[in-house]
Short mmCIF file of C-alpha atoms in Angstrom, two decimals:
data_model
loop_
_atom_site.label_atom_id
_atom_site.label_comp_id
_atom_site.label_asym_id
_atom_site.label_seq_id
_atom_site.Cartn_x
_atom_site.Cartn_y
_atom_site.Cartn_z
CA MET A 363 -21.17 -18.21 10.39
CA ASN A 364 -19.75 -20.43 7.68
CA VAL A 365 -19.86 -24.22 7.55
CA LEU A 366 -16.71 -24.74 9.62
CA ASP A 367 -17.96 -22.37 12.34
CA VAL A 368 -21.26 -24.24 12.63
CA VAL A 369 -19.63 -27.68 12.63
CA GLN A 370 -17.16 -26.64 15.33
CA ARG A 371 -19.92 -25.21 17.51
CA ALA A 372 -22.02 -28.34 16.98
CA CYS A 373 -19.10 -30.55 18.00
CA ASN A 374 -18.58 -28.53 21.17
CA ALA A 375 -22.30 -28.77 21.98
CA ILE A 376 -22.53 -32.55 21.58
CA GLY A 377 -19.19 -33.25 23.24
CA ILE A 378 -16.81 -34.38 20.51
CA ASP A 379 -13.44 -32.97 19.51
CA GLU A 380 -13.59 -29.73 17.53
CA PRO A 381 -12.18 -30.33 14.03
CA SER A 382 -9.83 -27.94 12.23
CA VAL A 383 -11.48 -28.84 8.91
CA ALA A 384 -15.00 -30.07 8.24
CA VAL A 385 -15.85 -30.99 4.64
CA ALA A 386 -12.46 -32.63 3.99
CA SER A 387 -12.36 -34.39 7.36
CA THR A 388 -11.93 -38.17 7.50
CA GLU A 389 -13.29 -38.39 11.06
CA THR A 390 -16.46 -40.48 11.16
CA ASP A 391 -18.27 -38.15 13.55
CA VAL A 392 -17.47 -35.04 11.50
CA ILE A 393 -18.53 -36.75 8.27
CA GLN A 394 -21.85 -37.60 9.93
CA ILE A 395 -22.34 -34.03 11.16
CA ILE A 396 -21.76 -32.72 7.63
CA GLU A 397 -24.46 -35.04 6.31
CA LEU A 398 -26.82 -34.06 9.14
CA LEU A 399 -26.17 -30.43 8.24
CA ASN A 400 -27.11 -31.14 4.63
CA GLN A 401 -30.26 -32.93 5.77
CA GLU A 402 -31.17 -29.98 7.97
CA GLY A 403 -30.63 -27.48 5.15
CA ARG A 404 -32.74 -29.42 2.68
CA SER A 405 -35.52 -29.99 5.22
CA LEU A 406 -35.62 -26.45 6.58
CA SER A 407 -35.61 -24.90 3.11
CA SER A 408 -38.79 -26.82 2.25
CA ARG A 409 -40.77 -25.69 5.31
CA ASN A 410 -41.50 -22.15 4.23
CA ASP A 411 -41.33 -19.82 1.25
CA TRP A 412 -38.33 -18.13 2.82
CA GLN A 413 -37.62 -14.61 1.59
CA ALA A 414 -33.90 -15.49 1.39
CA LEU A 415 -34.72 -18.27 -1.09
CA THR A 416 -37.18 -16.22 -3.16
CA PHE A 417 -36.05 -14.92 -6.54
CA GLU A 418 -37.49 -13.35 -9.69
CA ALA A 419 -37.40 -15.00 -13.11
CA SER A 420 -38.21 -13.55 -16.51
CA PHE A 421 -38.69 -14.82 -20.03
CA THR A 422 -39.78 -13.55 -23.41
CA THR A 423 -42.85 -15.23 -24.87
CA VAL A 424 -42.78 -17.27 -28.04
CA ALA A 425 -45.81 -17.78 -30.27
CA THR A 426 -46.35 -21.40 -29.20
CA GLU A 427 -48.03 -22.98 -26.20
CA SER A 428 -44.75 -24.15 -24.68
CA GLN A 429 -42.68 -21.33 -23.25
CA GLY A 430 -39.82 -23.68 -22.39
CA THR A 431 -38.70 -25.73 -19.42
CA LEU A 432 -38.78 -24.18 -15.99
CA ALA A 433 -35.10 -25.03 -15.53
CA THR A 434 -34.24 -23.04 -18.64
CA ILE A 435 -36.41 -20.10 -17.58
CA ILE A 436 -34.89 -19.72 -14.10
CA GLY A 437 -31.37 -20.50 -15.28
CA ALA A 438 -28.69 -22.97 -14.30
CA THR A 439 -27.69 -21.13 -11.12
CA GLN A 440 -30.91 -22.07 -9.30
CA GLU A 441 -33.16 -25.09 -8.75
CA LEU A 442 -36.89 -24.51 -8.64
CA ARG A 443 -38.95 -25.56 -5.66
CA SER A 444 -42.18 -23.73 -6.49
CA ILE A 445 -43.58 -20.73 -8.34
CA THR A 446 -45.31 -18.26 -6.03
CA ASN A 447 -49.03 -18.18 -6.81
CA ASP A 448 -50.46 -15.18 -8.68
CA THR A 449 -47.08 -13.68 -9.54
CA ILE A 450 -46.90 -14.44 -13.28
CA TRP A 451 -47.40 -11.13 -15.09
CA ASN A 452 -47.07 -10.07 -18.69
CA ARG A 453 -45.40 -6.71 -18.23
CA SER A 454 -45.58 -5.85 -21.90
CA GLN A 455 -49.37 -6.13 -21.79
CA GLN A 456 -49.58 -5.02 -18.13
CA GLN A 457 -51.80 -8.00 -17.38
CA PRO A 458 -51.63 -11.00 -15.06
CA VAL A 459 -51.32 -14.45 -16.60
CA CYS A 460 -54.10 -16.35 -14.85
CA GLY A 461 -53.92 -19.99 -13.93
CA PRO A 462 -53.08 -22.70 -13.43
CA LEU A 463 -55.40 -24.03 -16.12
CA SER A 464 -56.69 -27.40 -14.88
CA LYS A 465 -56.17 -30.61 -16.85
CA GLN A 466 -59.90 -30.98 -17.39
CA ARG A 467 -60.41 -27.43 -18.61
CA ARG A 468 -57.47 -27.34 -21.00
CA GLN A 469 -58.57 -30.60 -22.61
CA ALA A 470 -62.08 -29.21 -22.96
CA TYR A 471 -60.74 -26.01 -24.55
CA LYS A 472 -58.77 -28.01 -27.09
CA ALA A 473 -61.58 -30.43 -27.87
CA LEU A 474 -64.02 -27.57 -28.38
CA THR A 475 -61.37 -25.36 -30.03
CA LEU A 476 -62.16 -22.60 -27.57
CA THR A 477 -59.76 -19.70 -27.22
CA GLY A 478 -59.98 -16.56 -25.18
CA PRO A 479 -58.47 -13.10 -25.56
CA TYR A 480 -55.90 -13.76 -22.83
CA SER A 481 -53.55 -16.64 -22.21
CA GLU A 482 -53.77 -18.83 -19.12
CA TYR A 483 -50.83 -20.85 -17.92
CA TYR A 484 -50.31 -24.44 -16.84
CA ILE A 485 -47.28 -26.54 -15.94
CA ARG A 486 -46.72 -30.01 -17.34
CA GLY A 487 -43.58 -32.09 -17.65
CA ASN A 488 -41.65 -29.35 -15.82
CA SER A 489 -42.39 -26.95 -18.67
CA LEU A 490 -44.47 -23.77 -18.68
CA TYR A 491 -47.36 -23.54 -21.16
CA PHE A 492 -49.64 -20.67 -22.19
CA TYR A 493 -53.05 -21.36 -23.74
CA PRO A 494 -53.94 -19.93 -26.12
CA ALA A 495 -50.44 -19.34 -27.49
CA PRO A 496 -49.38 -15.75 -26.81
CA ALA A 497 -47.87 -13.26 -29.19
CA ALA A 498 -44.12 -13.47 -29.44
CA GLY A 499 -41.87 -10.92 -27.78
CA ASP A 500 -43.77 -10.10 -24.58
CA SER A 501 -41.80 -9.83 -21.33
CA CYS A 502 -43.14 -12.01 -18.51
CA TYR A 503 -41.98 -12.21 -14.90
CA PHE A 504 -42.73 -14.31 -11.85
CA GLU A 505 -41.36 -15.02 -8.39
CA TYR A 506 -40.25 -18.46 -7.29
CA VAL A 507 -38.72 -20.25 -4.31
CA SER A 508 -35.40 -22.01 -4.82
CA LYS A 509 -34.10 -25.25 -3.35
CA MET A 510 -30.62 -23.72 -3.03
CA TRP A 511 -30.11 -22.93 0.67
CA CYS A 512 -26.36 -22.16 0.78
CA THR A 513 -23.73 -20.38 -1.30
CA ASP A 514 -19.99 -20.25 -1.72
CA SER A 515 -18.00 -17.72 0.30
CA THR A 516 -18.65 -14.98 -2.28
CA GLY A 517 -22.43 -15.45 -2.22
CA VAL A 518 -22.43 -15.91 -6.00
CA THR A 519 -22.61 -19.69 -6.47
CA TYR A 520 -25.78 -21.20 -5.02
CA ARG A 521 -25.80 -24.76 -3.72
CA ARG A 522 -28.21 -27.39 -2.47
CA ASN A 523 -25.49 -29.19 -0.49
CA ILE A 524 -22.41 -27.76 1.16
CA ALA A 525 -19.12 -28.19 -0.67
CA ASN A 526 -16.51 -26.20 1.28
CA ASP A 527 -15.78 -25.12 4.83
CA THR A 528 -16.23 -21.50 3.77
CA ASP A 529 -19.73 -21.97 2.35
CA LEU A 530 -22.42 -19.67 3.78
CA PHE A 531 -26.02 -20.32 4.79
CA LEU A 532 -28.99 -18.42 3.41
CA LEU A 533 -31.10 -19.62 6.34
CA ASP A 534 -30.67 -18.98 10.07
CA ASP A 535 -27.46 -20.63 11.29
CA GLU A 536 -28.80 -20.86 14.85
CA ILE A 537 -31.60 -23.07 13.54
CA MET A 538 -28.99 -25.12 11.69
CA LEU A 539 -27.14 -25.69 14.96
CA ALA A 540 -30.30 -26.72 16.77
CA GLY A 541 -31.19 -29.03 13.88
CA ILE A 542 -27.81 -30.77 14.00
CA GLU A 543 -28.11 -31.32 17.74
CA TRP A 544 -31.46 -33.14 17.77
CA ARG A 545 -30.63 -35.08 14.63
CA TRP A 546 -27.35 -36.24 16.18
CA LEU A 547 -29.09 -37.40 19.36
CA ARG A 548 -31.69 -39.28 17.32
CA LYS A 549 -29.01 -41.04 15.25
CA LYS A 550 -27.25 -42.14 18.44
CA GLY A 551 -30.47 -43.53 19.93
CA LEU A 552 -30.53 -40.94 22.70
CA SER A 553 -33.44 -38.90 24.02
CA TYR A 554 -33.99 -35.81 21.87
CA ALA A 555 -37.54 -34.71 22.72
CA GLU A 556 -36.51 -31.52 24.54
CA GLU A 557 -33.99 -30.51 21.88
CA PHE A 558 -36.52 -31.18 19.13
CA ALA A 559 -39.17 -29.08 20.89
CA SER A 560 -36.71 -26.18 21.22
CA TYR A 561 -35.79 -26.56 17.55
CA GLU A 562 -39.43 -26.50 16.45
CA ALA A 563 -40.02 -23.37 18.49
CA LEU A 564 -37.08 -21.66 16.75
CA VAL A 565 -38.42 -22.66 13.34
CA SER A 566 -41.93 -21.40 14.14
CA GLN A 567 -40.59 -18.07 15.39
CA SER A 568 -38.43 -17.66 12.31
CA ILE A 569 -41.31 -18.45 9.95
CA GLY A 570 -43.49 -15.95 11.80
CA ARG A 571 -40.93 -13.17 11.38
CA ASP A 572 -39.64 -14.03 7.92
CA GLY A 573 -40.00 -11.29 5.35
CA THR A 574 -42.22 -9.23 7.70
CA LYS A 575 -46.00 -9.74 7.79
CA ARG A 576 -48.99 -7.60 7.03
CA VAL A 577 -51.00 -6.42 10.02
CA LEU A 578 -54.53 -7.82 10.07
CA ASN A 579 -56.87 -5.55 12.02
CA MET A 580 -59.80 -7.59 13.34
CA SER A 581 -61.30 -4.67 15.25
CA GLU A 582 -63.60 -1.94 13.98
CA PRO A 583 -62.01 0.58 11.62
CA PRO A 584 -60.59 3.66 13.36
CA ASN A 585 -62.92 6.64 13.66
CA LYS A 586 -60.96 8.98 11.42
CA ILE A 587 -62.02 11.45 8.77
CA ARG A 588 -60.76 10.41 5.36
CA ALA A 589 -60.69 12.14 2.01
CA GLY A 590 -63.92 11.77 0.03
CA THR A 591 -67.49 13.00 -0.16
CA PHE A 592 -69.20 13.40 3.18
CA VAL A 593 -72.93 12.58 3.18
CA PRO A 594 -74.64 13.29 6.53
CA ILE A 595 -77.13 10.81 7.93
CA GLY A 596 -80.76 11.77 7.42
CA SER A 597 -83.77 11.74 5.14
CA TRP A 598 -83.43 13.26 1.70
CA ASP A 599 -86.10 14.45 -0.71
CA LEU A 600 -85.59 13.29 -4.27
#
């Protein structure tokens, strides 16, 4: 569903007239629903490292500590929420870039002029730093979560707030609808406990399913023969 579809369904659910346009509407109730939809998108996008909001960034190292601002590294089409831990890799060297280097440790390194064979990273002032400074020309990659939770109708232009009726959601539109409903009731001073509980259940289910999950086997390992050297139990003379 696009923005207009969601707004129309929300209006039908809460009992107000269905608009023919949403973003350009001058109706007070529709304007409020658009803002509630933006609030829901911004809030929901921050509650999980959603696979739909996860992207890969790359940069080429320079022979200085500062590798540039994070905004420059990920590009102008996105807005960084967080870098996924343990995903920064130097592919040229086929090595992970460990970190983050704590404030205390990096100041100690500099005071004692200590350097190691491999760079560690830290983030300060919204810029990415490597210490010690790496060699220039290495290709580094990492994954990050974006704040941009919707796009234009083509799916090319990412947005943090909706701009047109034809904009599309990167997150579950059914959750968006549920979010509008309880937020609307709260704004009007009406009871919203049941609607909020249903909304929270939807969010929890979606987080649990998002991106698939690894199976954790808490039982004993299966009794299967595997490739390897078989050593029978017993006493052995040396």
